[in-house]
Amino acid sequence: GYFYSVWAKCIHSSHDFSDMVYIDSYIFNKDVYIQFNSTVGEYVGYTEHGVYNAELWNNNTGQLQSERAQVDICKYNADIDQQTITDKS
């Protein structure tokens, strides 16, 4: 069989979320073949198939805008989580 998954992660270490990074990874058989990183601002391919798809996806401005906007959604959700935690302490 084959293993395929997509992992989207929001990573930050500061309370003001200024260092927030959104990472969207596409994985086949436990290897990341293409990844979007909000710091880079575009898709990066790590295999021949990933490089091919990265070129196609990076030329799709709507798709790139959607991915770039995800970091703002991460910040919004992290702020809600942070408020919930501080309200309970």
mmCIF file of N, CA and C in Angstrom:
data_model
loop_
_atom_site.group_PDB
_atom_site.id
_atom_site.type_symbol
_atom_site.label_atom_id
_atom_site.label_comp_id
_atom_site.label_asym_id
_atom_site.label_seq_id
_atom_site.Cartn_x
_atom_site.Cartn_y
_atom_site.Cartn_z
ATOM 1 N N GLY A 1 0.796 -1.176 0.000
ATOM 2 C CA GLY A 1 0.000 0.000 0.000
ATOM 3 C C GLY A 1 0.852 1.259 0.000
ATOM 4 N N TYR A 2 0.165 2.362 -0.123
ATOM 5 C CA TYR A 2 0.802 3.660 -0.147
ATOM 6 C C TYR A 2 0.313 4.517 1.012
ATOM 7 N N PHE A 3 1.150 5.425 1.423
ATOM 8 C CA PHE A 3 0.839 6.323 2.521
ATOM 9 C C PHE A 3 0.846 7.746 1.990
ATOM 10 N N TYR A 4 -0.283 8.441 2.068
ATOM 11 C CA TYR A 4 -0.384 9.826 1.613
ATOM 12 C C TYR A 4 -1.045 10.647 2.702
ATOM 13 N N SER A 5 -0.471 11.781 3.019
ATOM 14 C CA SER A 5 -1.104 12.658 4.005
ATOM 15 C C SER A 5 -0.709 14.105 3.747
ATOM 16 N N VAL A 6 -1.500 14.997 4.324
ATOM 17 C CA VAL A 6 -1.240 16.435 4.266
ATOM 18 C C VAL A 6 -1.260 16.933 5.709
ATOM 19 N N TRP A 7 -0.193 17.592 6.100
ATOM 20 C CA TRP A 7 -0.092 18.136 7.452
ATOM 21 C C TRP A 7 0.014 19.645 7.372
ATOM 22 N N ALA A 8 -0.863 20.332 8.053
ATOM 23 C CA ALA A 8 -0.803 21.791 8.150
ATOM 24 C C ALA A 8 -0.487 22.140 9.601
ATOM 25 N N LYS A 9 0.541 22.963 9.795
ATOM 26 C CA LYS A 9 0.978 23.303 11.148
ATOM 27 C C LYS A 9 1.149 24.806 11.283
ATOM 28 N N CYS A 10 0.823 25.308 12.459
ATOM 29 C CA CYS A 10 1.086 26.688 12.842
ATOM 30 C C CYS A 10 2.102 26.639 13.980
ATOM 31 N N ILE A 11 3.230 27.277 13.791
ATOM 32 C CA ILE A 11 4.298 27.217 14.780
ATOM 33 C C ILE A 11 4.630 28.627 15.243
ATOM 34 N N HIS A 12 4.743 28.791 16.570
ATOM 35 C CA HIS A 12 5.148 30.091 17.125
ATOM 36 C C HIS A 12 5.740 29.869 18.502
ATOM 37 N N SER A 13 6.522 30.833 18.964
ATOM 38 C CA SER A 13 7.101 30.721 20.306
ATOM 39 C C SER A 13 6.907 31.993 21.122
ATOM 40 N N SER A 14 6.456 33.067 20.495
ATOM 41 C CA SER A 14 6.259 34.312 21.239
ATOM 42 C C SER A 14 4.767 34.521 21.519
ATOM 43 N N HIS A 15 4.479 35.264 22.580
ATOM 44 C CA HIS A 15 3.087 35.512 22.956
ATOM 45 C C HIS A 15 2.389 36.513 22.036
ATOM 46 N N ASP A 16 3.151 37.305 21.304
ATOM 47 C CA ASP A 16 2.520 38.259 20.388
ATOM 48 C C ASP A 16 2.383 37.680 18.970
ATOM 49 N N PHE A 17 2.803 36.440 18.787
ATOM 50 C CA PHE A 17 2.665 35.702 17.521
ATOM 51 C C PHE A 17 3.420 36.343 16.355
ATOM 52 N N SER A 18 4.388 37.187 16.652
ATOM 53 C CA SER A 18 5.140 37.852 15.586
ATOM 54 C C SER A 18 6.017 36.873 14.810
ATOM 55 N N ASP A 19 6.310 35.731 15.400
ATOM 56 C CA ASP A 19 7.144 34.744 14.721
ATOM 57 C C ASP A 19 6.325 33.579 14.154
ATOM 58 N N MET A 20 5.013 33.766 14.028
ATOM 59 C CA MET A 20 4.120 32.708 13.551
ATOM 60 C C MET A 20 4.514 32.264 12.148
ATOM 61 N N VAL A 21 4.575 30.958 11.962
ATOM 62 C CA VAL A 21 4.887 30.366 10.661
ATOM 63 C C VAL A 21 3.824 29.312 10.359
ATOM 64 N N TYR A 22 3.309 29.341 9.149
ATOM 65 C CA TYR A 22 2.353 28.341 8.687
ATOM 66 C C TYR A 22 3.076 27.419 7.716
ATOM 67 N N ILE A 23 2.981 26.112 7.950
ATOM 68 C CA ILE A 23 3.639 25.125 7.091
ATOM 69 C C ILE A 23 2.595 24.111 6.639
ATOM 70 N N ASP A 24 2.504 23.909 5.345
ATOM 71 C CA ASP A 24 1.574 22.963 4.736
ATOM 72 C C ASP A 24 2.411 21.929 3.982
ATOM 73 N N SER A 25 2.468 20.701 4.517
ATOM 74 C CA SER A 25 3.334 19.664 3.950
ATOM 75 C C SER A 25 2.510 18.576 3.286
ATOM 76 N N TYR A 26 2.946 18.137 2.119
ATOM 77 C CA TYR A 26 2.334 17.037 1.388
ATOM 78 C C TYR A 26 3.314 15.874 1.423
ATOM 79 N N ILE A 27 2.829 14.730 1.921
ATOM 80 C CA ILE A 27 3.705 13.610 2.239
ATOM 81 C C ILE A 27 3.238 12.370 1.481
ATOM 82 N N PHE A 28 4.188 11.700 0.855
ATOM 83 C CA PHE A 28 3.901 10.432 0.190
ATOM 84 C C PHE A 28 4.921 9.404 0.669
ATOM 85 N N ASN A 29 4.428 8.290 1.156
ATOM 86 C CA ASN A 29 5.286 7.239 1.722
ATOM 87 C C ASN A 29 6.290 7.805 2.729
ATOM 88 N N LYS A 30 5.798 8.646 3.625
ATOM 89 C CA LYS A 30 6.539 9.221 4.748
ATOM 90 C C LYS A 30 7.619 10.217 4.340
ATOM 91 N N ASP A 31 7.648 10.626 3.079
ATOM 92 C CA ASP A 31 8.598 11.641 2.610
ATOM 93 C C ASP A 31 7.838 12.886 2.168
ATOM 94 N N VAL A 32 8.256 14.041 2.657
ATOM 95 C CA VAL A 32 7.665 15.308 2.209
ATOM 96 C C VAL A 32 8.136 15.537 0.775
ATOM 97 N N TYR A 33 7.181 15.682 -0.151
ATOM 98 C CA TYR A 33 7.576 15.916 -1.533
ATOM 99 C C TYR A 33 7.321 17.350 -1.973
ATOM 100 N N ILE A 34 6.432 18.049 -1.270
ATOM 101 C CA ILE A 34 6.204 19.469 -1.559
ATOM 102 C C ILE A 34 5.722 20.127 -0.269
ATOM 103 N N GLN A 35 6.121 21.388 -0.088
ATOM 104 C CA GLN A 35 5.769 22.079 1.148
ATOM 105 C C GLN A 35 5.607 23.567 0.897
ATOM 106 N N PHE A 36 4.573 24.134 1.538
ATOM 107 C CA PHE A 36 4.409 25.584 1.552
ATOM 108 C C PHE A 36 4.833 26.065 2.933
ATOM 109 N N ASN A 37 5.674 27.102 2.962
ATOM 110 C CA ASN A 37 6.111 27.714 4.215
ATOM 111 C C ASN A 37 5.815 29.198 4.098
ATOM 112 N N SER A 38 5.077 29.752 5.070
ATOM 113 C CA SER A 38 4.681 31.162 4.978
ATOM 114 C C SER A 38 5.885 32.105 5.033
ATOM 115 N N THR A 39 6.988 31.667 5.612
ATOM 116 C CA THR A 39 8.192 32.491 5.632
ATOM 117 C C THR A 39 8.774 32.622 4.228
ATOM 118 N N VAL A 40 8.747 31.538 3.478
ATOM 119 C CA VAL A 40 9.233 31.541 2.092
ATOM 120 C C VAL A 40 8.200 32.192 1.181
ATOM 121 N N GLY A 41 6.917 31.909 1.429
ATOM 122 C CA GLY A 41 5.836 32.514 0.667
ATOM 123 C C GLY A 41 5.457 31.792 -0.603
ATOM 124 N N GLU A 42 6.020 30.607 -0.798
ATOM 125 C CA GLU A 42 5.672 29.815 -1.982
ATOM 126 C C GLU A 42 5.952 28.345 -1.702
ATOM 127 N N TYR A 43 5.535 27.500 -2.643
ATOM 128 C CA TYR A 43 5.759 26.068 -2.523
ATOM 129 C C TYR A 43 7.192 25.734 -2.905
ATOM 130 N N VAL A 44 7.731 24.743 -2.216
ATOM 131 C CA VAL A 44 9.068 24.235 -2.523
ATOM 132 C C VAL A 44 8.937 22.733 -2.723
ATOM 133 N N GLY A 45 9.468 22.229 -3.828
ATOM 134 C CA GLY A 45 9.435 20.801 -4.112
ATOM 135 C C GLY A 45 10.716 20.129 -3.662
ATOM 136 N N TYR A 46 10.585 18.927 -3.119
ATOM 137 C CA TYR A 46 11.743 18.188 -2.612
ATOM 138 C C TYR A 46 12.023 16.922 -3.404
ATOM 139 N N THR A 47 11.134 16.581 -4.329
ATOM 140 C CA THR A 47 11.341 15.447 -5.230
ATOM 141 C C THR A 47 11.054 15.948 -6.646
ATOM 142 N N GLU A 48 11.306 15.120 -7.623
ATOM 143 C CA GLU A 48 11.023 15.517 -9.012
ATOM 144 C C GLU A 48 9.549 15.860 -9.185
ATOM 145 N N HIS A 49 8.678 15.032 -8.627
ATOM 146 C CA HIS A 49 7.242 15.279 -8.694
ATOM 147 C C HIS A 49 6.880 16.545 -7.912
ATOM 148 N N GLY A 50 7.518 16.745 -6.763
ATOM 149 C CA GLY A 50 7.266 17.923 -5.952
ATOM 150 C C GLY A 50 7.699 19.207 -6.629
ATOM 151 N N VAL A 51 8.837 19.189 -7.288
ATOM 152 C CA VAL A 51 9.321 20.374 -8.007
ATOM 153 C C VAL A 51 8.369 20.722 -9.147
ATOM 154 N N TYR A 52 7.896 19.701 -9.851
ATOM 155 C CA TYR A 52 6.935 19.910 -10.936
ATOM 156 C C TYR A 52 5.666 20.569 -10.403
ATOM 157 N N ASN A 53 5.109 20.022 -9.311
ATOM 158 C CA ASN A 53 3.892 20.583 -8.730
ATOM 159 C C ASN A 53 4.131 21.968 -8.145
ATOM 160 N N ALA A 54 5.285 22.195 -7.542
ATOM 161 C CA ALA A 54 5.594 23.508 -6.970
ATOM 162 C C ALA A 54 5.555 24.578 -8.060
ATOM 163 N N GLU A 55 6.098 24.277 -9.225
ATOM 164 C CA GLU A 55 6.062 25.244 -10.332
ATOM 165 C C GLU A 55 4.626 25.547 -10.735
ATOM 166 N N LEU A 56 3.804 24.516 -10.853
ATOM 167 C CA LEU A 56 2.396 24.719 -11.231
ATOM 168 C C LEU A 56 1.657 25.508 -10.163
ATOM 169 N N TRP A 57 1.787 25.108 -8.905
ATOM 170 C CA TRP A 57 1.053 25.735 -7.813
ATOM 171 C C TRP A 57 1.523 27.154 -7.553
ATOM 172 N N ASN A 58 2.808 27.429 -7.751
ATOM 173 C CA ASN A 58 3.321 28.784 -7.552
ATOM 174 C C ASN A 58 2.836 29.737 -8.642
ATOM 175 N N ASN A 59 2.445 29.205 -9.786
ATOM 176 C CA ASN A 59 1.899 30.032 -10.864
ATOM 177 C C ASN A 59 0.403 30.297 -10.696
ATOM 178 N N ASN A 60 -0.225 29.645 -9.741
ATOM 179 C CA ASN A 60 -1.642 29.837 -9.463
ATOM 180 C C ASN A 60 -1.764 30.886 -8.359
ATOM 181 N N THR A 61 -1.983 32.137 -8.734
ATOM 182 C CA THR A 61 -1.982 33.237 -7.760
ATOM 183 C C THR A 61 -3.079 33.082 -6.708
ATOM 184 N N GLY A 62 -4.230 32.559 -7.085
ATOM 185 C CA GLY A 62 -5.312 32.352 -6.127
ATOM 186 C C GLY A 62 -4.926 31.356 -5.048
ATOM 187 N N GLN A 63 -4.295 30.276 -5.456
ATOM 188 C CA GLN A 63 -3.867 29.255 -4.509
ATOM 189 C C GLN A 63 -2.786 29.812 -3.574
ATOM 190 N N LEU A 64 -1.841 30.574 -4.128
ATOM 191 C CA LEU A 64 -0.787 31.167 -3.300
ATOM 192 C C LEU A 64 -1.359 32.173 -2.309
ATOM 193 N N GLN A 65 -2.293 33.003 -2.754
ATOM 194 C CA GLN A 65 -2.911 33.974 -1.848
ATOM 195 C C GLN A 65 -3.629 33.265 -0.705
ATOM 196 N N SER A 66 -4.303 32.181 -1.015
ATOM 197 C CA SER A 66 -5.008 31.410 0.005
ATOM 198 C C SER A 66 -4.038 30.835 1.032
ATOM 199 N N GLU A 67 -2.934 30.284 0.566
ATOM 200 C CA GLU A 67 -1.930 29.726 1.476
ATOM 201 C C GLU A 67 -1.280 30.824 2.322
ATOM 202 N N ARG A 68 -0.976 31.941 1.703
ATOM 203 C CA ARG A 68 -0.348 33.045 2.440
ATOM 204 C C ARG A 68 -1.275 33.606 3.511
ATOM 205 N N ALA A 69 -2.575 33.556 3.264
ATOM 206 C CA ALA A 69 -3.549 34.071 4.235
ATOM 207 C C ALA A 69 -3.703 33.147 5.441
ATOM 208 N N GLN A 70 -3.282 31.906 5.310
ATOM 209 C CA GLN A 70 -3.434 30.951 6.403
ATOM 210 C C GLN A 70 -2.691 31.373 7.667
ATOM 211 N N VAL A 71 -1.587 32.083 7.530
ATOM 212 C CA VAL A 71 -0.837 32.518 8.710
ATOM 213 C C VAL A 71 -1.676 33.479 9.549
ATOM 214 N N ASP A 72 -2.511 34.291 8.915
ATOM 215 C CA ASP A 72 -3.405 35.181 9.662
ATOM 216 C C ASP A 72 -4.469 34.382 10.420
ATOM 217 N N ILE A 73 -4.945 33.310 9.816
ATOM 218 C CA ILE A 73 -5.902 32.435 10.487
ATOM 219 C C ILE A 73 -5.232 31.750 11.677
ATOM 220 N N CYS A 74 -3.975 31.354 11.496
ATOM 221 C CA CYS A 74 -3.215 30.763 12.606
ATOM 222 C C CYS A 74 -3.119 31.742 13.771
ATOM 223 N N LYS A 75 -2.790 32.996 13.470
ATOM 224 C CA LYS A 75 -2.659 34.014 14.516
ATOM 225 C C LYS A 75 -3.992 34.226 15.233
ATOM 226 N N TYR A 76 -5.065 34.287 14.476
ATOM 227 C CA TYR A 76 -6.396 34.476 15.047
ATOM 228 C C TYR A 76 -6.738 33.334 16.006
ATOM 229 N N ASN A 77 -6.546 32.092 15.544
ATOM 230 C CA ASN A 77 -6.861 30.928 16.371
ATOM 231 C C ASN A 77 -5.937 30.828 17.579
ATOM 232 N N ALA A 78 -4.666 31.140 17.402
ATOM 233 C CA ALA A 78 -3.722 31.091 18.523
ATOM 234 C C ALA A 78 -4.090 32.124 19.576
ATOM 235 N N ASP A 79 -4.568 33.280 19.138
ATOM 236 C CA ASP A 79 -4.988 34.313 20.076
ATOM 237 C C ASP A 79 -6.184 33.833 20.903
ATOM 238 N N ILE A 80 -7.141 33.195 20.260
ATOM 239 C CA ILE A 80 -8.299 32.639 20.982
ATOM 240 C C ILE A 80 -7.826 31.586 21.987
ATOM 241 N N ASP A 81 -6.936 30.701 21.561
ATOM 242 C CA ASP A 81 -6.423 29.670 22.467
ATOM 243 C C ASP A 81 -5.694 30.305 23.648
ATOM 244 N N GLN A 82 -4.878 31.305 23.372
ATOM 245 C CA GLN A 82 -4.110 31.973 24.418
ATOM 246 C C GLN A 82 -5.046 32.644 25.431
ATOM 247 N N GLN A 83 -6.079 33.298 24.940
ATOM 248 C CA GLN A 83 -7.049 33.947 25.845
ATOM 249 C C GLN A 83 -7.762 32.924 26.723
ATOM 250 N N THR A 84 -8.092 31.780 26.128
ATOM 251 C CA THR A 84 -8.763 30.721 26.886
ATOM 252 C C THR A 84 -7.862 30.204 27.999
ATOM 253 N N ILE A 85 -6.594 30.047 27.695
ATOM 254 C CA ILE A 85 -5.649 29.554 28.702
ATOM 255 C C ILE A 85 -5.467 30.565 29.818
ATOM 256 N N THR A 86 -5.274 31.832 29.473
ATOM 257 C CA THR A 86 -5.031 32.846 30.505
ATOM 258 C C THR A 86 -6.287 33.147 31.316
ATOM 259 N N ASP A 87 -7.461 32.987 30.742
ATOM 260 C CA ASP A 87 -8.701 33.198 31.489
ATOM 261 C C ASP A 87 -8.906 32.138 32.571
ATOM 262 N N LYS A 88 -8.356 30.938 32.360
ATOM 263 C CA LYS A 88 -8.551 29.838 33.311
ATOM 264 C C LYS A 88 -7.506 29.840 34.422
ATOM 265 N N SER A 89 -6.471 30.652 34.300
ATOM 266 C CA SER A 89 -5.437 30.633 35.344
ATOM 267 C C SER A 89 -5.589 31.768 36.325
#
